[in-house]
Coordinates of C-alpha atoms and ligand atoms in Angstrom, one line a residue:
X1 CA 55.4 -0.7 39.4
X2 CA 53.4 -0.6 36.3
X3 CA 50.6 1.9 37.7
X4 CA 48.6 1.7 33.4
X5 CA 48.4 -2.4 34.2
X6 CA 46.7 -2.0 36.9
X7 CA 44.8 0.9 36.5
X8 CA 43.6 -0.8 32.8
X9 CA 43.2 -4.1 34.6
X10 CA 41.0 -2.5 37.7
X11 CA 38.6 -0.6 35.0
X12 CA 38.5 -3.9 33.3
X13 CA 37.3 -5.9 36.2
X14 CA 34.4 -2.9 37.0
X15 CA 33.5 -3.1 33.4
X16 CA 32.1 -7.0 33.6
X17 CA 31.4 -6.9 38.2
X18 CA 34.5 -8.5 38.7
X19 CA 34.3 -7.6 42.7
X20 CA 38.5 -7.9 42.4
X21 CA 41.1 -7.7 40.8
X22 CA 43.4 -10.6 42.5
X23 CA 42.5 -14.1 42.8
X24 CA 44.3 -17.0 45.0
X25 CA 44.2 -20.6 43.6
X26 CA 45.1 -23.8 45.4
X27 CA 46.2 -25.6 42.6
X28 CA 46.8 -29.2 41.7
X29 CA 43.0 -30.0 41.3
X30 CA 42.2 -31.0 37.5
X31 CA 39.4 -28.9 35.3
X32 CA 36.9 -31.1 34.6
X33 CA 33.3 -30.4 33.5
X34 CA 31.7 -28.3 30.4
X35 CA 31.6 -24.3 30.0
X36 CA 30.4 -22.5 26.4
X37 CA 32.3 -20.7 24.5
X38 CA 30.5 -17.8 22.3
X39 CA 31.1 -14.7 20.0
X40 CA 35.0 -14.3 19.4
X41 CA 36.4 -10.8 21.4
X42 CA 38.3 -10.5 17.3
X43 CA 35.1 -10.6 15.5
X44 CA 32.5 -9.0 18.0
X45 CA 34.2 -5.6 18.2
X46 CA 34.8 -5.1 15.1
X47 CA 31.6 -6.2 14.0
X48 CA 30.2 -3.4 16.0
X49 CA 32.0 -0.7 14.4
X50 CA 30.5 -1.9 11.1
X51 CA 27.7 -1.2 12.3
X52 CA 28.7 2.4 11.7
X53 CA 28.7 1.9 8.0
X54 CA 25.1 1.1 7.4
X55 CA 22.0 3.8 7.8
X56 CA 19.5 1.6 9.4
X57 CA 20.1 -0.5 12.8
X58 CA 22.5 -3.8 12.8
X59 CA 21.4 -6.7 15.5
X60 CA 24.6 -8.9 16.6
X61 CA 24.2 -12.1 18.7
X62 CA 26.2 -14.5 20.3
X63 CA 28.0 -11.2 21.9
X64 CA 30.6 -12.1 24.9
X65 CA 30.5 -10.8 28.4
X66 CA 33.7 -9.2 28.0
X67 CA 35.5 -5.7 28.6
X68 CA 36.3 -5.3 25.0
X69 CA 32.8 -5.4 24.3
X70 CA 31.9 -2.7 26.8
X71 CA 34.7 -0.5 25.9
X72 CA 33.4 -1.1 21.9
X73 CA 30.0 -0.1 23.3
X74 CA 31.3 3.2 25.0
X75 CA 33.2 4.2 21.8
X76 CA 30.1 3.9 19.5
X77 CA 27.9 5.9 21.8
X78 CA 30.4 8.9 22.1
X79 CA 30.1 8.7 18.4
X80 CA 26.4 8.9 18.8
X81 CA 25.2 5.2 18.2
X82 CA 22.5 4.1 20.5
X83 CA 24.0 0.5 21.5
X84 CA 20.7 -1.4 23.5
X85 CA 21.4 -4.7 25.1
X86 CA 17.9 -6.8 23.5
X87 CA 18.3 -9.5 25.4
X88 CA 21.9 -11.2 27.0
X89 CA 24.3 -11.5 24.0
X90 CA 22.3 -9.9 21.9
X91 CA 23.0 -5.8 21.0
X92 CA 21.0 -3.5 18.6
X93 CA 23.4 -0.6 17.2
X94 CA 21.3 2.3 15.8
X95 CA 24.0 4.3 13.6
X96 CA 21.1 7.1 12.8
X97 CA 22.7 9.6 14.6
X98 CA 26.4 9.8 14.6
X99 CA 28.4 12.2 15.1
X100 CA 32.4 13.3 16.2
X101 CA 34.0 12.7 19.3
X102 CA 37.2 14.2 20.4
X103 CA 40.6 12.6 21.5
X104 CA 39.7 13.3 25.6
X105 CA 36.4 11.7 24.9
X106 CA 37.5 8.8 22.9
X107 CA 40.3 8.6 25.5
X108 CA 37.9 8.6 28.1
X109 CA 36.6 5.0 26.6
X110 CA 39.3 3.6 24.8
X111 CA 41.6 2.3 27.8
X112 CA 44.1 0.2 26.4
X113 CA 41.9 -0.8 23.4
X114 CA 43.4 -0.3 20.1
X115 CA 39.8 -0.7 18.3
X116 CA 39.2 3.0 17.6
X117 CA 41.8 2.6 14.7
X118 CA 39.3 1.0 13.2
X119 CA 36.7 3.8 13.6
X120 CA 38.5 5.5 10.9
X121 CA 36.8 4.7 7.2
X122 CA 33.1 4.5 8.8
X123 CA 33.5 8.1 10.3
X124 CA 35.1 9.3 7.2
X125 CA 32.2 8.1 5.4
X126 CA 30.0 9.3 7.3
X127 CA 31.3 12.4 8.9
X128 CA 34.1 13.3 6.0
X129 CA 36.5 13.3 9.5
X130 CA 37.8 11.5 12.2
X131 CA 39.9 11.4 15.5
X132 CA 41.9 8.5 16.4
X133 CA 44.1 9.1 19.9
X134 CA 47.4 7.4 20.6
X135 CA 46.7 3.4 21.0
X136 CA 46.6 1.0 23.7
X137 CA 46.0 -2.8 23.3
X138 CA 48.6 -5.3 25.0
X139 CA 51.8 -4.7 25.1
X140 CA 53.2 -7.8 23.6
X141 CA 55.3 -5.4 21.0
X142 CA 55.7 -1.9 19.2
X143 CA 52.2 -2.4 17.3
X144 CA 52.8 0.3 15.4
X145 CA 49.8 1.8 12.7
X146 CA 51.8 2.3 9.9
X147 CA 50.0 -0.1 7.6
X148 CA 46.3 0.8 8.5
X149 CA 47.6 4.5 7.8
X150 CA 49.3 4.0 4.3
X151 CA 46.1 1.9 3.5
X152 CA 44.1 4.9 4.2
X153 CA 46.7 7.2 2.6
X154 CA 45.7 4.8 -0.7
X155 CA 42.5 5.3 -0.5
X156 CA 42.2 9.3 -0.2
X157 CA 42.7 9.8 3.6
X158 CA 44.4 13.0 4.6
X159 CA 46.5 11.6 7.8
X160 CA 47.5 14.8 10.1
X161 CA 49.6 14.2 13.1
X162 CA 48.3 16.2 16.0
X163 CA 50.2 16.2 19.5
X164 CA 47.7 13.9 21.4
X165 CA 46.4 11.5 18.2
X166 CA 45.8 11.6 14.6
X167 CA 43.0 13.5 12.6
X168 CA 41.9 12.3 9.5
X169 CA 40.1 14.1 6.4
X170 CA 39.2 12.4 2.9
X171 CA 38.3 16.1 1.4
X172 CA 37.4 14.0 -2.2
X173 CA 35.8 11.3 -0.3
X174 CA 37.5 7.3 -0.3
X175 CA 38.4 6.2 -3.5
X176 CA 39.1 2.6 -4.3
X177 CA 42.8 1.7 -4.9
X178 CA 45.3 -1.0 -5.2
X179 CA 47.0 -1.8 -1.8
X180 CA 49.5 -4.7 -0.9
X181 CA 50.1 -4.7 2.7
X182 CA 53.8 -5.7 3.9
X183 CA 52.7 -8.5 6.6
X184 CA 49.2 -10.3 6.4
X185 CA 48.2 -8.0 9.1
X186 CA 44.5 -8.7 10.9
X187 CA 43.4 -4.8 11.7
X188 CA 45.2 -3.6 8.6
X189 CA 43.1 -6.4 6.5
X190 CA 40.0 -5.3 8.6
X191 CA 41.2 -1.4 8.2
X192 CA 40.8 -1.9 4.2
X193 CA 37.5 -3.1 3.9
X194 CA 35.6 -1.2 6.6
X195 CA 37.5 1.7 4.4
X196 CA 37.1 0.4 0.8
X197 CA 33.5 -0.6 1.3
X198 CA 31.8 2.3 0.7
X199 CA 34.5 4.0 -1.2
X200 CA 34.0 4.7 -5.0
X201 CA 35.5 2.6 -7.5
X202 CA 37.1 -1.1 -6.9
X203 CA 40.0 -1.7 -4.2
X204 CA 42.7 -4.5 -4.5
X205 CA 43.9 -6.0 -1.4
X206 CA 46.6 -8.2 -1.8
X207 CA 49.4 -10.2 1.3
X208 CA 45.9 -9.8 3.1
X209 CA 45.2 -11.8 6.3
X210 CA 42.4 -14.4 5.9
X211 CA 41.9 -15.3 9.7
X212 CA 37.9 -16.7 10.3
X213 CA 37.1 -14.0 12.2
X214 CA 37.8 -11.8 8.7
X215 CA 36.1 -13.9 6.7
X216 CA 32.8 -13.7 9.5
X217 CA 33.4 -9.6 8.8
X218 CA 33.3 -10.1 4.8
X219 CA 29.9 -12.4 5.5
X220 CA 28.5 -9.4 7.9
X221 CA 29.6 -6.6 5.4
X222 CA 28.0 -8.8 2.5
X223 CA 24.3 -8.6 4.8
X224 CA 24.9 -4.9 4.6
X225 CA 24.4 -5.0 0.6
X226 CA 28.5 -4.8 -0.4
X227 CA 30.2 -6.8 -3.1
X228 CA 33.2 -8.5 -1.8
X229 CA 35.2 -11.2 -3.6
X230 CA 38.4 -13.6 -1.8
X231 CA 40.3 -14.5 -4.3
X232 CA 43.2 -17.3 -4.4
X233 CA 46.5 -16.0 -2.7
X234 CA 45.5 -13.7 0.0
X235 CA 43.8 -11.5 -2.5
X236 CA 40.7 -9.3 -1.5
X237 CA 38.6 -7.3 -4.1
X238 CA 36.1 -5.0 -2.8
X239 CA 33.3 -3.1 -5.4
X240 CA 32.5 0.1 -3.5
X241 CA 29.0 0.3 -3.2
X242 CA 27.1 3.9 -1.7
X243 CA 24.8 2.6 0.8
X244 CA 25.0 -0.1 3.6
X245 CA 22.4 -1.4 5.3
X246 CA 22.2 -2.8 9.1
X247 CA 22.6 -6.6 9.2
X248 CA 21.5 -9.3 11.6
X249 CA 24.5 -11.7 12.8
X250 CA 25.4 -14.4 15.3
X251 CA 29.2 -13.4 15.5
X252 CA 31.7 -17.0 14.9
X253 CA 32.4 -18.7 18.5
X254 CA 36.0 -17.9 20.0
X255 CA 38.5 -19.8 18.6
X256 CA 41.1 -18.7 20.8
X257 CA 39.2 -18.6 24.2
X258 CA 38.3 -22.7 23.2
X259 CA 42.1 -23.2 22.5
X260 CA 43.1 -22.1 26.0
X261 CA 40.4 -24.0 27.8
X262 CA 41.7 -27.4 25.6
X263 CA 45.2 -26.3 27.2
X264 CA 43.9 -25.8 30.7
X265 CA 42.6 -29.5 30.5
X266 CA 45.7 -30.9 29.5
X267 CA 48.3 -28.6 31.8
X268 CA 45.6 -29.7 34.7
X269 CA 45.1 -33.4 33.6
X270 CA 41.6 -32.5 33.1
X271 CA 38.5 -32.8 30.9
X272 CA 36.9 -30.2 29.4
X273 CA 34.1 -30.0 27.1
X274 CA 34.1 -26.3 25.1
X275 CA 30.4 -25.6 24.1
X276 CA 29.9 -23.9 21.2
X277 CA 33.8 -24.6 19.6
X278 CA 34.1 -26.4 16.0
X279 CA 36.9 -28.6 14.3
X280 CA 37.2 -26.5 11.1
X281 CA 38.3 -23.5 12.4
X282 CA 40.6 -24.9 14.7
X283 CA 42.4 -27.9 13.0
X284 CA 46.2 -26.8 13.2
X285 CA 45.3 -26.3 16.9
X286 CA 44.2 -29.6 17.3
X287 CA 46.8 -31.4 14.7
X288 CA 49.5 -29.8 17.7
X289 CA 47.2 -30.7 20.2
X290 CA 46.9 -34.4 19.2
X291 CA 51.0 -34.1 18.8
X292 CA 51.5 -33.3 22.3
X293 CA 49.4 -35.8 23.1
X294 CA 46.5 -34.6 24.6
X295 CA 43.0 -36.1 23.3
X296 CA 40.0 -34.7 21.7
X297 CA 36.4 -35.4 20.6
X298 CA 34.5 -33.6 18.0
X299 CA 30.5 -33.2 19.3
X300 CA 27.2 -31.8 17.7
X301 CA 27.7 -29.1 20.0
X302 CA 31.1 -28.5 21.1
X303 CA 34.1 -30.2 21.2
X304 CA 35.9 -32.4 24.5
X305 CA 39.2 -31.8 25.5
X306 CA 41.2 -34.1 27.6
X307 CA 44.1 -35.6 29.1
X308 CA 44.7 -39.1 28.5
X309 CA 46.4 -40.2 31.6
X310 CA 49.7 -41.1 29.3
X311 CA 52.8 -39.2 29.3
X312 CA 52.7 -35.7 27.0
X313 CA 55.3 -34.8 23.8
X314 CA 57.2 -32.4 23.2
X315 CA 57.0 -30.5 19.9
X316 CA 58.2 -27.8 17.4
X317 CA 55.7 -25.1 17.1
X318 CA 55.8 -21.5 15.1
X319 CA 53.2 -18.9 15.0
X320 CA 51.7 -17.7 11.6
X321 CA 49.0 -15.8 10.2
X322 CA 46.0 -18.3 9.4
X323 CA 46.3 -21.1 8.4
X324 CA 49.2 -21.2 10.5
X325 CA 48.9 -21.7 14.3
X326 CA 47.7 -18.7 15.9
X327 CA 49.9 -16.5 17.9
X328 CA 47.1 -16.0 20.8
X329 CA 47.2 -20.1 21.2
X330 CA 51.0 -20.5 22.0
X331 CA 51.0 -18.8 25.6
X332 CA 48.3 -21.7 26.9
X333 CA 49.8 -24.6 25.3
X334 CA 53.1 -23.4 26.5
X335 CA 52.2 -24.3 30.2
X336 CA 50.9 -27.9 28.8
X337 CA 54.4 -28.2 27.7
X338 CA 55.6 -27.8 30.7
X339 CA 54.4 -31.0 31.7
X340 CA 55.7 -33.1 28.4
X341 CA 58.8 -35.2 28.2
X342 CA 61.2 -33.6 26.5
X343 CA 62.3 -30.1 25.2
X344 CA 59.8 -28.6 22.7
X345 CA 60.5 -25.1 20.9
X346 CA 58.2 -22.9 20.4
X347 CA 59.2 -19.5 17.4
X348 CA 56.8 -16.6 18.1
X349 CA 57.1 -14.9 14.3
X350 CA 54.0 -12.9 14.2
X351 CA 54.6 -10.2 17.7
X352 CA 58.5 -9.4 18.7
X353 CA 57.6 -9.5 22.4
X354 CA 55.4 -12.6 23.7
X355 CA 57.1 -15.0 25.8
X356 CA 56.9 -12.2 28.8
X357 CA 54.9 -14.2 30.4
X358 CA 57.4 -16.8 30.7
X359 CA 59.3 -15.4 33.4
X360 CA 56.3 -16.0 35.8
X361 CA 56.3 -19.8 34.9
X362 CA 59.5 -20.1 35.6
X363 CA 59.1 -18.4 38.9
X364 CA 56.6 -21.3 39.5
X365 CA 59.2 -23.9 38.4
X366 CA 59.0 -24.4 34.6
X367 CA 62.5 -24.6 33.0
X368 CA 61.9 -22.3 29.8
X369 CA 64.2 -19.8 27.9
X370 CA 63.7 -17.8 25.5
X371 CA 66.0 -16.9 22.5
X372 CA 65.4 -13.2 21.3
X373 CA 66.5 -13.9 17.7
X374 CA 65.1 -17.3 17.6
X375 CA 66.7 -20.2 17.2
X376 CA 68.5 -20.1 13.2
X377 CA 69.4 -24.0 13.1
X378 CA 65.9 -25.7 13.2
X379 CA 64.4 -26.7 10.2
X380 CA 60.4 -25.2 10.0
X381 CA 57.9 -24.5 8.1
X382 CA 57.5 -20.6 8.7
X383 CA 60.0 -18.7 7.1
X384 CA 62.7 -16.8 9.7
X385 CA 61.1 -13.4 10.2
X386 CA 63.9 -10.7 11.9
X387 CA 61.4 -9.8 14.8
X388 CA 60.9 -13.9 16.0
X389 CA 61.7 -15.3 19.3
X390 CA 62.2 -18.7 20.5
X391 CA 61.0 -20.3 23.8
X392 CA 62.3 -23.4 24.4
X393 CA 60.9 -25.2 26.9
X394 CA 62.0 -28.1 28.6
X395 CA 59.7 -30.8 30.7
X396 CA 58.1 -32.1 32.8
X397 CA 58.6 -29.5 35.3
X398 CA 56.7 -29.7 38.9
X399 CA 55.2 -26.7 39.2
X400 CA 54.6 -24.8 42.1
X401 CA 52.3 -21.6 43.3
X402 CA 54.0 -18.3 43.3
X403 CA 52.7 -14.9 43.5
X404 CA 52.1 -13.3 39.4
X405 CA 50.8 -10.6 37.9
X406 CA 48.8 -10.7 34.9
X407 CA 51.1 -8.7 32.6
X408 CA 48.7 -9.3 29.1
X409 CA 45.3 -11.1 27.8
X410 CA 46.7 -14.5 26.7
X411 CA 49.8 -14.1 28.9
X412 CA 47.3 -13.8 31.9
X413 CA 45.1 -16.6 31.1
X414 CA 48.4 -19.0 30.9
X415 CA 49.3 -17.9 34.6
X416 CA 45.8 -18.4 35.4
X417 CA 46.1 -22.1 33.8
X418 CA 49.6 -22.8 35.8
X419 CA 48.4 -21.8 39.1
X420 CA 45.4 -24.2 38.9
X421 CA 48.1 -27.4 37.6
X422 CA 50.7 -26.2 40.0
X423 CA 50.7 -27.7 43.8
X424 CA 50.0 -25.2 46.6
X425 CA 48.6 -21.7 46.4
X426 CA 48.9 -18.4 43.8
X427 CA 48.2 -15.2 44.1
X428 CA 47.4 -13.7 40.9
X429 CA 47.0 -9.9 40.4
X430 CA 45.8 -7.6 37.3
X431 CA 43.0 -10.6 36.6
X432 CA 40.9 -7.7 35.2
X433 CA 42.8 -8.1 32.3
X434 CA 42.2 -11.5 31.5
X435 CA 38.1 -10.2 31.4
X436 CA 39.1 -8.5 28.2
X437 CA 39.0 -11.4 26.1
X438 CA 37.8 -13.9 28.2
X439 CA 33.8 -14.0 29.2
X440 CA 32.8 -15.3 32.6
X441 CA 35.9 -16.8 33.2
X442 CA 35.2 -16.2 37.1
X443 CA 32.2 -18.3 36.8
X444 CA 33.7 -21.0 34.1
X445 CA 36.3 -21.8 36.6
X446 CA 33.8 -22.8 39.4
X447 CA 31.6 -24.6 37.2
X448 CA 35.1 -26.6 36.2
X449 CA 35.7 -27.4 39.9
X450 CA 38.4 -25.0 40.1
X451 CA 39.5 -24.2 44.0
X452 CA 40.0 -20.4 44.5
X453 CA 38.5 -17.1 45.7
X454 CA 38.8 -13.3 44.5
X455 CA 40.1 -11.4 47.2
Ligands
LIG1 C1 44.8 -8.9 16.0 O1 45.7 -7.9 16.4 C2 44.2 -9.4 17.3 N1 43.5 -8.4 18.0 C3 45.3 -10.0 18.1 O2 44.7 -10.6 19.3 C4 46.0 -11.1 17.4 O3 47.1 -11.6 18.1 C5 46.5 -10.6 16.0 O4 45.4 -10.0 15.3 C6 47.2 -11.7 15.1 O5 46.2 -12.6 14.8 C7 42.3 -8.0 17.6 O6 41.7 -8.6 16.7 C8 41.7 -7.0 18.4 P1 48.1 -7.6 13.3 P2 46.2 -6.9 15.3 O7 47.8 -6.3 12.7 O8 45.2 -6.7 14.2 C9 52.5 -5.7 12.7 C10 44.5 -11.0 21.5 O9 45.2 -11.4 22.5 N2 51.9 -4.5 12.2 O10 47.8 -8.8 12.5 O11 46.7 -5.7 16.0 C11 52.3 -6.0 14.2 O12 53.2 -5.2 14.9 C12 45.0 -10.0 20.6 O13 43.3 -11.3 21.3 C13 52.6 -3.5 11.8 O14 53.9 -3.6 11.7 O15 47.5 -7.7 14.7 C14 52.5 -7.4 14.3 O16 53.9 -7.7 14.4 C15 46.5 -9.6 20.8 N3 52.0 -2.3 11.4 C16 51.9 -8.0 13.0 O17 51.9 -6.9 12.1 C17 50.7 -2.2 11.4 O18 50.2 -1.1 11.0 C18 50.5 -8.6 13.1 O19 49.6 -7.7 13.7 C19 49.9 -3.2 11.9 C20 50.5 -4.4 12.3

C-alpha cells in the first residue's frame, strides 16, 4: 500500500539488527521493571553535523542506538568526515577533510531523514556550496523549508531550485542579519545558528524556539569557541566568530523517549523506572501526568513512573513549542487516556496531521475522534492556530489486539504501547520505524517483561 513506509521502515530495522520488521504482542501483561534512557535522537543528530563547523575533531557521548544516528553518520562521511565509534555511545567526528556530495549520494543516506537541511551553513562555510535533496522525515504534515530557506536567504545564501533538490552558494560568504522567524520553529532555530555562527558580523534571532535540546546545541557550539547570548522573549543573538573548534559533549538524555515509557506504565498499569530522565526538563509532562493521575518519583538517577491502582482522569491537553507540552508526547499519553474516566481533548497546534495514528486505536477499541479544525468552544491556554486538530477521546475503553502498521515515529511507539495494555494478540508491522527514535526498544521491552516475538 504505502511501498516508502516500508521500504524506510525495513532499511531502518537493518540499520540497528533488528532481524524484523513485524512484531506480535500478547498483551494485557503490565511493564514493570527499569530500562535507561540516553542521548535525545533531537539533540544527537544535530550535534553531529556541528561537528562540521569546527577544524579539529568533536567527541560526543551518551549517543543512542538509533537509525537516525546511523543515517547522521552516513551523511557526514559522504561529506568526508571520518565518524569512529570510540567506544558504545561514544563517536569521534574528524571534519579535516570535507568535502561535497551530490543529491544521488546524499539520497543514497538520507532515507526519510530530513537532517541534511541542516547541512546547509556548515558546508557553505566550509565548502562556499551545498546540496540539499527533496526531504523526508515523518509524515505527520506538509513540513515544508520555507523558514530554514528565508533564514539562509538573510544571511547571504543564494537558494537555486534544481529539479531533484536545492543548491546553495553564499558567493560573499554568511553575513550576520536580523531574522524573525514566523512560528518558533526547532530546525529553523537550529538552521540559524549552525548558519550565523561563523558568519561575519552579529545575527538577531527573534520568535526563536527554546526547546532543551536547542539550548544543549548553544552549550556544544559555545565548547567550539562561539559567542552566543538567549535573551528574554525568544530572542537569540549570535557574535560570528571565524574559527570553531571540536568539542567534547555528553548529548542531554531523551526527553521524549522517557515520556513515552512513563505512558506505557500507565496505559499498561505498570511501573517503570526511566534511567537517565530528569524533572526539569520534563515538568509540564509530568504536571499532565500527575493530572491524569498516574504517579511519579523523582530519583538520583532517573525518575519512576507508575500506575497507582486508582481510577485515571481525563484532561484538556494542547501541544506548544517549549515550555508548552511537547507535540512528540501527546501520541503516548493519548493511549493512557484511553483508559481514564471520562472524555479528555487533546488540540495538536504545532503539526496539521498527527492524530493518524488514532485510527489504529480505534481499530483496537478506543472511542476517539478527531476534529480537523479543532474544537473553537474550549477555553485554553494555547492560542487557536488555523492548522490545529482536536482528538477527543473518550474512556475507559477495553482495548483489544488488532493487526497495525506503524504509520510514523511517535505514532508507532503508541501502537506499540496499546498492543502491550490491550487483551489478546497484535501484529504490528513497519516496527523499523519506531528504531528511528527509539534505542533498543526490542531489548527494553523484554527487560520490562513484555510478552512478544519479532517475526
Ligand atoms: C523537530 O522537527 C523534531 N525533529 C520533531 O520531532 C518535533 O516534533 C518538532 O521539532 C517540534 O518540537 C527533529 O528534531 C529531528 P519545527 P522540526 O520546525 O524541526 C512548521 C520526532 O518524532 N514549519 O519546529 O522539523 C512545521 O510544518 C520528530 O522526534 C514551517 O512551516 O519541527 C510545523 O508545523 C517529529 N516551515 C512547525 O513549523 C519551516 O520551514 C514546527 O516545526 C519549518 C517548519
Amino acid at each position: 500500500m504505502n511501498s516508502h513506509l516500508d521500504l524506510d521502515s525495513r532499511k531502518a530495522a537493518q540499520r540497528v539488527g533488528l532481524t524484523s520488521d513485524t512484531i506480535v504482542i500478547r498483551g494485557g501483561k503490565p511493564l514493570n521493571g527499569r530500562i535507561e534512557v540516553r542521548g535525545a535522537k533531537n539533540l544527537v543528530t544535530k550535534a553531529m553535523v556541528a561537528a562540521l563547523l569546527a577544524d579539529t575533531p568533536s567527541i560526543l557521548k551518551g549517543v543512542p542506538e538509533i537509525s537516525d544516528v546511523h543515517v547522521v553518520k552516513g551523511l557526514l562521511e559522504a561529506h568526508g568526515v571520518v565518524v569512529d565509534e570510540l567506544m558504545p555511545g561514544e563517536l569521534r567526528l574528524d571534519p579535516s577533510n570535507v568535502s561535497s556530495a551530490h543529491f544521488a549520494e546524499i539520497n543514497a543516506h538520507a532515507g526519510s531523514s530530513r537532517i541534511p537541511i541542516l547541512f546547509c551553513g556548515p558546508l557553505l562555510h566550509q565548502l562556499g556550496e551545498a546540496f540539499i535533496p527533496d526531504l523526508g522525515g515523518c509524515r505527520i504534515g506538509d513540513r515544508p523549508i520555507d523558514f530554514h530557506l528565508n533564514a539562509l536567504r538573510a544571511l547571504g545564501a543564494v537558494v537555486e531550485k534544481l529539479d531533484d533538490g536545492i543548491h546553495l552558494t553564499a558567493p560573499d560568504g554568511l553575513i550576520g542579519a536580523n531574522i524573525e522567524l514566523p512560528f518558533p520553529s526547532v530546525g529553523a532555530t537550529e538552521q540559524v545558528l549552525l548558519s550565523a555562527v561563523r558568519a561575519e558580523g552579529t545575527t538577531e534571532l527573534k520568535n526563536a524556539a527554546i526547546e532543551p535540546e536547542i539550548m544543549d546545541l548553544i552549550a556544544i557550539l559555545q565548547k567550539m569557541g562561539a559567542i552566543i547570548s538567549v535573551e528574554p522573549n525568544r530572542v537569540i543573538v549570535i557574535e560570528g566568530v571565524q574559527k570553531l573548534r571540536g568539542y567534547v559533549h555528553t548529548a542531554i538524555f531523551d526527553r521524549n523517549e522517557a515520556a513515552s515509557w512513563a505512558s506505557a506504565a500507565l496505559a499498561t498499569h505498570g511501573d517503570i523506572t526511566v534511567g537517565g530522565a530528569k524533572q526539569q526538563e520534563l515538568m509540564t509532562f509530568l504536571n499532565v501526568y500527575r493530572k491524569v493521575g498516574g504517579e511519579f518519583e523523582v530519583l538520583e538517577d532517573g525518575i519512576r513512573f507508575y500506575h497507582p491502582g486508582t481510577p485515571l482522569k481525563p484532561v484538556m491537553v494542547e501541544t506548544d513549542v517549549h515550555p508548552g507540552f511537547m507535540t512528540d508526547w501527546q501520541q503516548p499519553l493519548i493511549v493512557a487516556l484511553t483508559q481514564a474516566e471520562g472524555t479528555s481533548v487533546v488540540h495538536e497546534t504545532v503539526y496539521e496531521n498527527r492524530f493518524g495514528f488514532t485510527d489504529a486505536l480505534n481499530t483496537m477499541g478506543a472511542d476517539i475522534t478527531v476534529h480537523q479544525s479543532g474544537i473553537a468552544s474550549i477555553t485554553r491556554r494555547v492560542p487557536r492556530r488555523p492548522l490545529e486538530q482536536a482528538a477527543v477521546v473518550t474512556g475507559p475503553t477495553h482495548l483489544t489486539g488488532a493487526d497495525v502498521r506503524v504509520p510514523d515515529l511517535r505514532g508507532g511507539f503508541s501502537h506499540l504501547i496499546a498492543a502491550l495494555a490491550a487483551e489478546g494478540t497484535s501484529t504490528i508491522s513497519n516496527v523499523g520505524i519506531i528504531s528511528r527514535g527509539y534505542e533498543l526498544f526490542i531489548d527494553k521491552l523484554e527487560q520490562l517483561g513484555a510478552d512478544f516475538e519479532l517475526v
